[in-house]
Short mmCIF file of C-alpha atoms and ligand atoms in Angstrom, two decimals:
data_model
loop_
_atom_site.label_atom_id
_atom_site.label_comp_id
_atom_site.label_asym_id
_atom_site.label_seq_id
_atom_site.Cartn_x
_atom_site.Cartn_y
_atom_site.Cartn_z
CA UNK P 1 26.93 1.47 -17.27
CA UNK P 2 29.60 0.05 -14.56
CA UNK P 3 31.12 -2.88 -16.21
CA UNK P 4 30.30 -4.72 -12.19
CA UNK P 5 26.86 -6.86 -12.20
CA UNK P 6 26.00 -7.69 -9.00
CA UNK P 7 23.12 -10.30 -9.38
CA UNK P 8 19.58 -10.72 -6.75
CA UNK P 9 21.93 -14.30 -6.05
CA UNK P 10 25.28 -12.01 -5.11
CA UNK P 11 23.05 -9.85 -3.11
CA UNK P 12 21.62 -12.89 -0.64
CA UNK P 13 25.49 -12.98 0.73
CA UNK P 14 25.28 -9.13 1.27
CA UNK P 15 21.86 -8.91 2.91
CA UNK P 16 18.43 -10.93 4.42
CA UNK P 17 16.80 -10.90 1.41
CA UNK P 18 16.20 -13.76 -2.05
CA UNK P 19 16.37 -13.53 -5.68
CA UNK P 20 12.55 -14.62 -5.19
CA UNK P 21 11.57 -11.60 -3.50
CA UNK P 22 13.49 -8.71 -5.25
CA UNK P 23 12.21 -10.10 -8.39
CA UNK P 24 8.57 -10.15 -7.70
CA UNK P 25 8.47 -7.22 -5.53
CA UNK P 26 10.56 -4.75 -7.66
CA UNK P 27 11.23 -7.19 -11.35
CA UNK P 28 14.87 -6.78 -10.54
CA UNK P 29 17.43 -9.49 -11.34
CA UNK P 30 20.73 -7.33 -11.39
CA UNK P 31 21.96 -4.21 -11.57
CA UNK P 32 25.41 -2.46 -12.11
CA UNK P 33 27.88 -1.30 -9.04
CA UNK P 34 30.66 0.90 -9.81
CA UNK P 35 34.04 1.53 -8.80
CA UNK P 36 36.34 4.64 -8.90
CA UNK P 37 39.19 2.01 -9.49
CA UNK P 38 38.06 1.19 -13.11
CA UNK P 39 37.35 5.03 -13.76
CA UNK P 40 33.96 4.69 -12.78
CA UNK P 41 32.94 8.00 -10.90
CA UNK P 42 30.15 10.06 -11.43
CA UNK P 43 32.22 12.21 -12.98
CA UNK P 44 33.63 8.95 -15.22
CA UNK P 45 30.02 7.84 -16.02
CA UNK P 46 28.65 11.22 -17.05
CA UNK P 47 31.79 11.81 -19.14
CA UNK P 48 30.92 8.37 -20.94
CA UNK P 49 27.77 8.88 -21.29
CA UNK P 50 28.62 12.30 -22.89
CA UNK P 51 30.68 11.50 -25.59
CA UNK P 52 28.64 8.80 -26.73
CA UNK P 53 25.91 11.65 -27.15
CA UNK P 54 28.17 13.61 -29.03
CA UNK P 55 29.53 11.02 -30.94
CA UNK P 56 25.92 10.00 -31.95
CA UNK P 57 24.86 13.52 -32.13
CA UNK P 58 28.10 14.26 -34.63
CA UNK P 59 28.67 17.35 -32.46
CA UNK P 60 31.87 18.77 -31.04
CA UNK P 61 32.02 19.18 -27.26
CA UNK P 62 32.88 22.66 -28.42
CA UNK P 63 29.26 23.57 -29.98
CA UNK P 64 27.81 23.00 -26.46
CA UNK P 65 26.61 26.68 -24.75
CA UNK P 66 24.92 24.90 -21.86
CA UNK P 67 25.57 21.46 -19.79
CA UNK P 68 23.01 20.33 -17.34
CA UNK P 69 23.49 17.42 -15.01
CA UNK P 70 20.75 15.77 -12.81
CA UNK P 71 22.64 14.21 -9.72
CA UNK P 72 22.16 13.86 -6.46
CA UNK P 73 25.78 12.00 -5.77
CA UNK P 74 27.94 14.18 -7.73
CA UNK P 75 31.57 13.42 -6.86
CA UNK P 76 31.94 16.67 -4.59
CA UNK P 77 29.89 19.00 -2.74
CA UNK P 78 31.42 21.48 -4.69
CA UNK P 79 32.27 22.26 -8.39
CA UNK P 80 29.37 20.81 -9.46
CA UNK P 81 29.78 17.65 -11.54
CA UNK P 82 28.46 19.34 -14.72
CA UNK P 83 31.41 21.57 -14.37
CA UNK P 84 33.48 18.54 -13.72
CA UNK P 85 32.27 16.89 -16.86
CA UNK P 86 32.99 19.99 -18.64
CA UNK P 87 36.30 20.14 -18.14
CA UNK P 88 36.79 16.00 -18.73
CA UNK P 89 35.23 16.89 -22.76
CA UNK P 90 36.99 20.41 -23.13
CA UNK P 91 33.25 22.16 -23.31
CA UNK P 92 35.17 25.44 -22.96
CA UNK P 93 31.76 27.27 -24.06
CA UNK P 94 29.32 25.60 -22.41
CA UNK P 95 27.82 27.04 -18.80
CA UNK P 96 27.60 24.52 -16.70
CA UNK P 97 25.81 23.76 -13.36
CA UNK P 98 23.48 20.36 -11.87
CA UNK P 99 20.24 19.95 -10.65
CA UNK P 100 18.98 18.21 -7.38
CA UNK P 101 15.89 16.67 -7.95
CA UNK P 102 15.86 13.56 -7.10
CA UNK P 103 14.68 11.00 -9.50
CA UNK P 104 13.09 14.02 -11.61
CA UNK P 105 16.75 15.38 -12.06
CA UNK P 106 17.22 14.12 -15.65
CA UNK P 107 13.27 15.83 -16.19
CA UNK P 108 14.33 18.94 -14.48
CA UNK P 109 17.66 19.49 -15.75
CA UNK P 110 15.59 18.94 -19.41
CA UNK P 111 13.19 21.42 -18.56
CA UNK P 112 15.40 24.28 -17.97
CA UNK P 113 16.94 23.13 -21.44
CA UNK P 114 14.48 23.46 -22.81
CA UNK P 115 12.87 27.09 -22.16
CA UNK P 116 16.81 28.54 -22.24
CA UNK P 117 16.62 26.89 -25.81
CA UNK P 118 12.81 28.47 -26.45
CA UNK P 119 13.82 31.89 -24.84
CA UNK P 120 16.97 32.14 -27.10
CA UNK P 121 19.57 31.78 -24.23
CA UNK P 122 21.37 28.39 -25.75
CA UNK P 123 21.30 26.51 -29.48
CA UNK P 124 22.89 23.00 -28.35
CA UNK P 125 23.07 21.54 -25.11
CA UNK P 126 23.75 18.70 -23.21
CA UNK P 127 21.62 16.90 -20.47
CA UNK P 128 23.13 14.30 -18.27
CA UNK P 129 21.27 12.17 -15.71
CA UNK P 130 24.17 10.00 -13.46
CA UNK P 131 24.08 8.31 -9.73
CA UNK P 132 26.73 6.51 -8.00
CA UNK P 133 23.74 5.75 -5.62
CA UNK P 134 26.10 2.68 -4.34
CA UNK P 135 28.01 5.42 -2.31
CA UNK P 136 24.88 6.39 -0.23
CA UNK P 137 22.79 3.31 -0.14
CA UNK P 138 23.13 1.58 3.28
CA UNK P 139 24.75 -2.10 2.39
CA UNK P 140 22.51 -3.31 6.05
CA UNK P 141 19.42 -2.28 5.25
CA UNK P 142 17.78 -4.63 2.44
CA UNK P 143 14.99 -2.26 1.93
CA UNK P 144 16.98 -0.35 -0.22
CA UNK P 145 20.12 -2.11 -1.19
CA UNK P 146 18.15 -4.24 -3.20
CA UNK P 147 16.75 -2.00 -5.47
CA UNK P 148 19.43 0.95 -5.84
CA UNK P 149 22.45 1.45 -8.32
CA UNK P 150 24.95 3.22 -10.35
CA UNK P 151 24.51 4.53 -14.20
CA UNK P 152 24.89 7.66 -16.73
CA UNK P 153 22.87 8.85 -19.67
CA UNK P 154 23.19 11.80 -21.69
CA UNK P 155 21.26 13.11 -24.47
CA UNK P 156 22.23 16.00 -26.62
CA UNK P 157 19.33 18.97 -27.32
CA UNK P 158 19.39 21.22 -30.72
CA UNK P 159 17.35 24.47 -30.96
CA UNK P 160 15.59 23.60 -34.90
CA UNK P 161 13.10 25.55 -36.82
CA UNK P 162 11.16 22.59 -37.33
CA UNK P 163 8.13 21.57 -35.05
CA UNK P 164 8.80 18.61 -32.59
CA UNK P 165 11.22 17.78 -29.89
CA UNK P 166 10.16 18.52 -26.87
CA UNK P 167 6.53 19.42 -26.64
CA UNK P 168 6.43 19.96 -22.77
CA UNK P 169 7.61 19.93 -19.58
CA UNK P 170 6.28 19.51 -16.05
CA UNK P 171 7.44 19.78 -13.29
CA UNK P 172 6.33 18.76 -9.51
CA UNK P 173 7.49 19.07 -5.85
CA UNK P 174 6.09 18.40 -2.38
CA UNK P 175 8.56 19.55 0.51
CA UNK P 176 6.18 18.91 3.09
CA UNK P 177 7.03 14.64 2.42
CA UNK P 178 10.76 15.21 2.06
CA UNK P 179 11.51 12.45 5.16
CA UNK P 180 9.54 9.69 3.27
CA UNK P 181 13.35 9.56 1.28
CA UNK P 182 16.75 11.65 2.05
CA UNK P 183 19.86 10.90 2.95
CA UNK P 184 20.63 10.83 6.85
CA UNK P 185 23.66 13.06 6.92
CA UNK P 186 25.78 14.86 4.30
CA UNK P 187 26.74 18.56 2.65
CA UNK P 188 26.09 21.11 5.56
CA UNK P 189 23.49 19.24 7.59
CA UNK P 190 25.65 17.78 10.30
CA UNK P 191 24.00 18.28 13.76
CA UNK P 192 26.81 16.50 15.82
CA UNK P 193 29.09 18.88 14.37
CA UNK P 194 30.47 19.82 17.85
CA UNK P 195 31.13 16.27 18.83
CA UNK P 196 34.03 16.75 16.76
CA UNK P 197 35.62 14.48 13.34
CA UNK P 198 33.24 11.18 15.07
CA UNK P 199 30.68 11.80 11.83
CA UNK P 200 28.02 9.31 11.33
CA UNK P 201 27.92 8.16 7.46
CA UNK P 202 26.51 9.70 4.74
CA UNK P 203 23.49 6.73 4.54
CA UNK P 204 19.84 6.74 2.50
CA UNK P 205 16.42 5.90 4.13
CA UNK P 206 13.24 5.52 2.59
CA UNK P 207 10.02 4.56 3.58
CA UNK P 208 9.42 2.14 0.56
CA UNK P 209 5.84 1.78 0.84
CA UNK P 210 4.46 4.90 1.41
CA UNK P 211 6.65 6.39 -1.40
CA UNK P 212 5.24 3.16 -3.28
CA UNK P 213 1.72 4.27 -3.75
CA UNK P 214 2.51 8.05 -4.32
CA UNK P 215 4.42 6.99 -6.83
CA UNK P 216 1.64 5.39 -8.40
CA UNK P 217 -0.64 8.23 -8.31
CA UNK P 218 1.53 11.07 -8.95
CA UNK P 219 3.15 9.53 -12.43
CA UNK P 220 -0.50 8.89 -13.55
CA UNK P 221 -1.67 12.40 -12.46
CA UNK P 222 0.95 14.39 -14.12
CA UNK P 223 0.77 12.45 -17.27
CA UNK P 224 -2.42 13.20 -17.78
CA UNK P 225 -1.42 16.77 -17.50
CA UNK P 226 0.81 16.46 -20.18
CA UNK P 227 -1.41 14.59 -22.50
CA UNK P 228 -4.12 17.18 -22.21
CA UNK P 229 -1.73 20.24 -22.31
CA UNK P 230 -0.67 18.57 -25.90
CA UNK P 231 -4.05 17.33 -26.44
CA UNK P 232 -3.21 13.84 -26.80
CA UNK P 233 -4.78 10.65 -25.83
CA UNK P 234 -3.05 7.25 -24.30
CA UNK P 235 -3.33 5.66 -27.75
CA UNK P 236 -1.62 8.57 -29.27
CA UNK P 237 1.79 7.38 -27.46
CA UNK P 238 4.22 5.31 -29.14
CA UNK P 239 6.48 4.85 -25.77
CA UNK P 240 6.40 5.54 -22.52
CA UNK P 241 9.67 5.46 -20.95
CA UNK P 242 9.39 5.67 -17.29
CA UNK P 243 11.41 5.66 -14.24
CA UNK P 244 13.14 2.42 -13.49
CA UNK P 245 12.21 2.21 -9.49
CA UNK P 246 10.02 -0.67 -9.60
CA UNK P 247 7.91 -2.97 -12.20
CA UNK P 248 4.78 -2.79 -10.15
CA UNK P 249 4.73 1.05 -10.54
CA UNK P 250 5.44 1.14 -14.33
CA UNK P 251 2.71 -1.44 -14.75
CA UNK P 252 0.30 0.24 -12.30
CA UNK P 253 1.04 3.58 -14.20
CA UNK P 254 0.40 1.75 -17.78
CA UNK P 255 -3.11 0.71 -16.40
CA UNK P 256 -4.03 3.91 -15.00
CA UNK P 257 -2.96 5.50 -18.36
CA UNK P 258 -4.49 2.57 -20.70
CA UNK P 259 -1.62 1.67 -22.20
CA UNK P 260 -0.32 -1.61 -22.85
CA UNK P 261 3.06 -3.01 -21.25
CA UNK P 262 4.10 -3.45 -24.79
CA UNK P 263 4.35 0.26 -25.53
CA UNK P 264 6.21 0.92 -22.08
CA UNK P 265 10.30 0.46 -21.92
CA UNK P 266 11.93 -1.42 -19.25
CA UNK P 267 15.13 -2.31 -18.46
CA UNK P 268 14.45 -2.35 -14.29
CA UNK P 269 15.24 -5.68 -14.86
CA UNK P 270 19.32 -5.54 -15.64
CA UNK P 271 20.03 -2.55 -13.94
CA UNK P 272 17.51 -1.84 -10.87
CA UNK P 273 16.96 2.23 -9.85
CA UNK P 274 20.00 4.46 -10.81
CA UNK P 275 17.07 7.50 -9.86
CA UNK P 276 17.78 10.08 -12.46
CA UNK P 277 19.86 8.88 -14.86
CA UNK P 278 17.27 5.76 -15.96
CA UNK P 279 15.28 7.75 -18.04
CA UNK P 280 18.33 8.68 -20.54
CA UNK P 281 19.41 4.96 -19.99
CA UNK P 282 16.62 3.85 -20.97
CA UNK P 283 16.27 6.19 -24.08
CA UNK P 284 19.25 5.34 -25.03
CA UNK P 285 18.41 1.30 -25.06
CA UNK P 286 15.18 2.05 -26.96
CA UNK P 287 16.56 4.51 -29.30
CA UNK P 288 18.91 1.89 -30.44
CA UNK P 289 16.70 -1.08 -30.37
CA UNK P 290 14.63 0.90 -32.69
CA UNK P 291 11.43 1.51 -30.93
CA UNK P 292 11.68 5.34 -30.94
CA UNK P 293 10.24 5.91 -34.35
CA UNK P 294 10.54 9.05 -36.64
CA UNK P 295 7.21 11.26 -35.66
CA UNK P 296 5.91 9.63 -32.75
CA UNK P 297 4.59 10.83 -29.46
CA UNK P 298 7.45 9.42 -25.93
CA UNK P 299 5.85 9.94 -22.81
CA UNK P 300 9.15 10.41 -20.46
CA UNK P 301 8.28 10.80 -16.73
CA UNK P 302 9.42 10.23 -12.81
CA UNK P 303 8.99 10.45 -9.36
CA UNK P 304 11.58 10.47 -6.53
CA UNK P 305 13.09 12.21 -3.59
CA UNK P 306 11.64 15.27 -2.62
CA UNK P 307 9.47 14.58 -3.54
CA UNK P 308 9.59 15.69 -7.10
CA UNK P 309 7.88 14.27 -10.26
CA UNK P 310 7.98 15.50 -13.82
CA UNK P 311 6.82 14.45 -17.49
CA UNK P 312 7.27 15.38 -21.17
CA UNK P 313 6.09 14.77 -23.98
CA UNK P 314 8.55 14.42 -26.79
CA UNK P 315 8.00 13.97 -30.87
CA UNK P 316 11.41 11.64 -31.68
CA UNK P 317 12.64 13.92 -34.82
CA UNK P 318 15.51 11.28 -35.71
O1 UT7 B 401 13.06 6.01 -7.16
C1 UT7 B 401 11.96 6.63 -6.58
C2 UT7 B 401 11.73 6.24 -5.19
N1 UT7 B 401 11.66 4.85 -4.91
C3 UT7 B 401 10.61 4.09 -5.24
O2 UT7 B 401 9.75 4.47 -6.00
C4 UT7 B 401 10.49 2.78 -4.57
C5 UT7 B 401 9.11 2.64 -3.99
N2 UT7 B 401 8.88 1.46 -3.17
C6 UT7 B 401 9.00 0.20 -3.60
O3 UT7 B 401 9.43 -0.07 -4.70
C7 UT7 B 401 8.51 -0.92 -2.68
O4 UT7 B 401 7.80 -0.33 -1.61
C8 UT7 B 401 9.66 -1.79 -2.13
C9 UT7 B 401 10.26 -2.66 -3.21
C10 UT7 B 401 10.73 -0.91 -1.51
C11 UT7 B 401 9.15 -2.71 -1.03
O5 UT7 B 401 8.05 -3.48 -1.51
P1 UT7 B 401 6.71 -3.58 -0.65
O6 UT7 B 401 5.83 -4.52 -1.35
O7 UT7 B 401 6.23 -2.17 -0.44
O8 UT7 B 401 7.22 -4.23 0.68
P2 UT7 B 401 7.20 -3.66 2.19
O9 UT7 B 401 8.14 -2.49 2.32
O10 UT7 B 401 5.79 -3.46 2.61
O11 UT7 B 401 7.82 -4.87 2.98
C12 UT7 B 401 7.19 -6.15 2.99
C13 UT7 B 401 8.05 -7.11 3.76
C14 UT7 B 401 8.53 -6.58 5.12
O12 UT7 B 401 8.50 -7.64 6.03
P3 UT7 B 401 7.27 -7.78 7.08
O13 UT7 B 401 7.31 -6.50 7.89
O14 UT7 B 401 6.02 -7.90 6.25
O15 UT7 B 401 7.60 -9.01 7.85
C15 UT7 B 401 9.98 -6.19 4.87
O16 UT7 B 401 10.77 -6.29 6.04
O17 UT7 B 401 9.24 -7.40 3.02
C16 UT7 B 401 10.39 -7.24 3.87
N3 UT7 B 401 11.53 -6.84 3.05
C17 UT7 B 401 12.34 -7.72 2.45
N4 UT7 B 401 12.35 -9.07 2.44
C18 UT7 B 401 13.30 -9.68 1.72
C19 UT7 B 401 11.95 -5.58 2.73
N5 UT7 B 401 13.02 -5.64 1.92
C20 UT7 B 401 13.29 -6.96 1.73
C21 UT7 B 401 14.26 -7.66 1.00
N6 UT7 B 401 14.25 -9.01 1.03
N7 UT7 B 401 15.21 -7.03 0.28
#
């Protein structure tokens, strides 16, 4: 994470808005902000994030054949950031390329992991979810400012004989609701392009409420997907680890699924949305604090800009 906290109080002096209402509207009550001047890129986060895998995974950045990165700020258009990454770790073997998928980037980018692992393609690879969402978020609008930040994960993924990992994936899109969040200008969309170098910035809209109770309904619907692909019941999950985008979805997706808050993670709290890189953030935090227990059943899932929503269903093999 950025070492910068910017608190709901530090965020009254940037915007209209109170620590009162971000925190009962979204359970936010800081989040990190990063900055390119303390090596804090996309590129800087992802590498992080990275080596920490590997360093936990006691794997060379050598052994990787495949690098996938969900982003949708990478630093440039073009190389992708995976490729940027790549070189920062010395990956030499690795192919490399990212995902845009909103939110569901981290669940995407896993997904093709996983069937290039199943279909023989790689043996260990690495999956990155980062945002620098602080460069696209509009610092006027409090809609959004409020709620959006900056983070990496990365987790490392091992073709074994042994059953477990990653049970399934699955994966969902709807084009036709694309405006309901996107970014206003950007890459080769640029309509005033004859008006000459006067570009309008690169800035995010959403249209919180709407993509509020989709949320809601798509995380629950394609849960239940995955629990009866794997024929599994609620009970039978040890964790859910959901996107971090706001606490009145995860707790209106634990009661649609049954399950109590206690077996959901959340860290919303200290570091707000950082879209696809909270799900490795969070599986990071509750791999270390212990709750991801040799055997069980993680429920991993998200919803975003697209829209796109995904789930798996993992057995924790560690
Ligand atoms: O990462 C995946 C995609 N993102 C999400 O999943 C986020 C989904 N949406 C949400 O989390 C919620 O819709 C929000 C947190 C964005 C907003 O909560 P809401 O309960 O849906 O509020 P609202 O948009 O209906 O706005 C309610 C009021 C409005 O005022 P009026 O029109 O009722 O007078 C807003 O202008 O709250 C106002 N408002 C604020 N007030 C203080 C909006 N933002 C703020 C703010 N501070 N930061």
């Amino acid at each position: 994470m950025p070492e910068r906290v910017l608190s709901n109080k530090d965020m009254e002096s940037i915007v209209d808005t109170t620590d009162e209402w971000i925190t009962r509207r979204s359970g936010i009550k800081e989040r990190r902000i990063s900055s390119t001047r303390r090596d804090e890129s996309t590129t800087d986060m992802a590498t992080k994030a990275s080596l920490d895998a590997l360093k936990m995974a006691g794997i060379s950045a050598e052994k990787l054949d495949m690098m996938v990165i969900g982003t949708v700020t990478p630093d440039r258009q073009f190389p992708s950031a995976a490729c940027m990454v790549q070189k920062e770790l010395g990956a030499g073997n690795a192919f490399a390329f990212d995902v845009s998928a909103g939110c569901a980037g981290f669940l995407y980018a896993l997904a093709m992991v996983n069937n290039a692992v199943k279909c023989g393609m790689c043996q260990t690879a690495l999956v990155v979810g980062v945002e620098r969402l602080s460069s696209v978020v509009n610092w006027h609008d409090r809609s959004t400012a409020v709620l959006l930040a900056d983070g990496a994960g990365a987790v490392v993924i091992q073709a074994k004989p042994e059953k477990g990992g990653i049970l399934s994936t699955h994966l969902k899109s709807d084009g036709t609701a694309w405006d309901l969040l996107y970014a206003s200008y950007g890459n080769s969309f640029t309509p005033d392009i004859l008006q000459g170098l006067d570009q309008k910035p690169f800035f995010l809209k959403m249209e919180g409420n709407k993509i509020f109770k989709r949320a809601i309904r798509c995380l629950s619907e394609v849960s239940r997907e995955a629990l009866e692909h794997n024929s599994l019941e609620s009970e039978d999950i040890a964790l859910v680890v959901p996107h971090q985008a706001n606490i009145r979805i995860i707790q209106g997706l634990a009661s649609n699924l049954e399950i109590p808050m206690e077996r959901v993670f959340t860290n919303i709290h200290k570091y707000g949305n950082t879209s696809s890189a909270t799900i490795p953030i969070a599986l990071n935090e509750a791999n270390r604090e212990g709750r991801l227990k040799k055997g069980s059943h993680v429920l991993i899932v998200s919803f975003g800009a697209g829209l796109t929503w995904a789930a798996a269903i993992l057995t924790w093999t560690m």
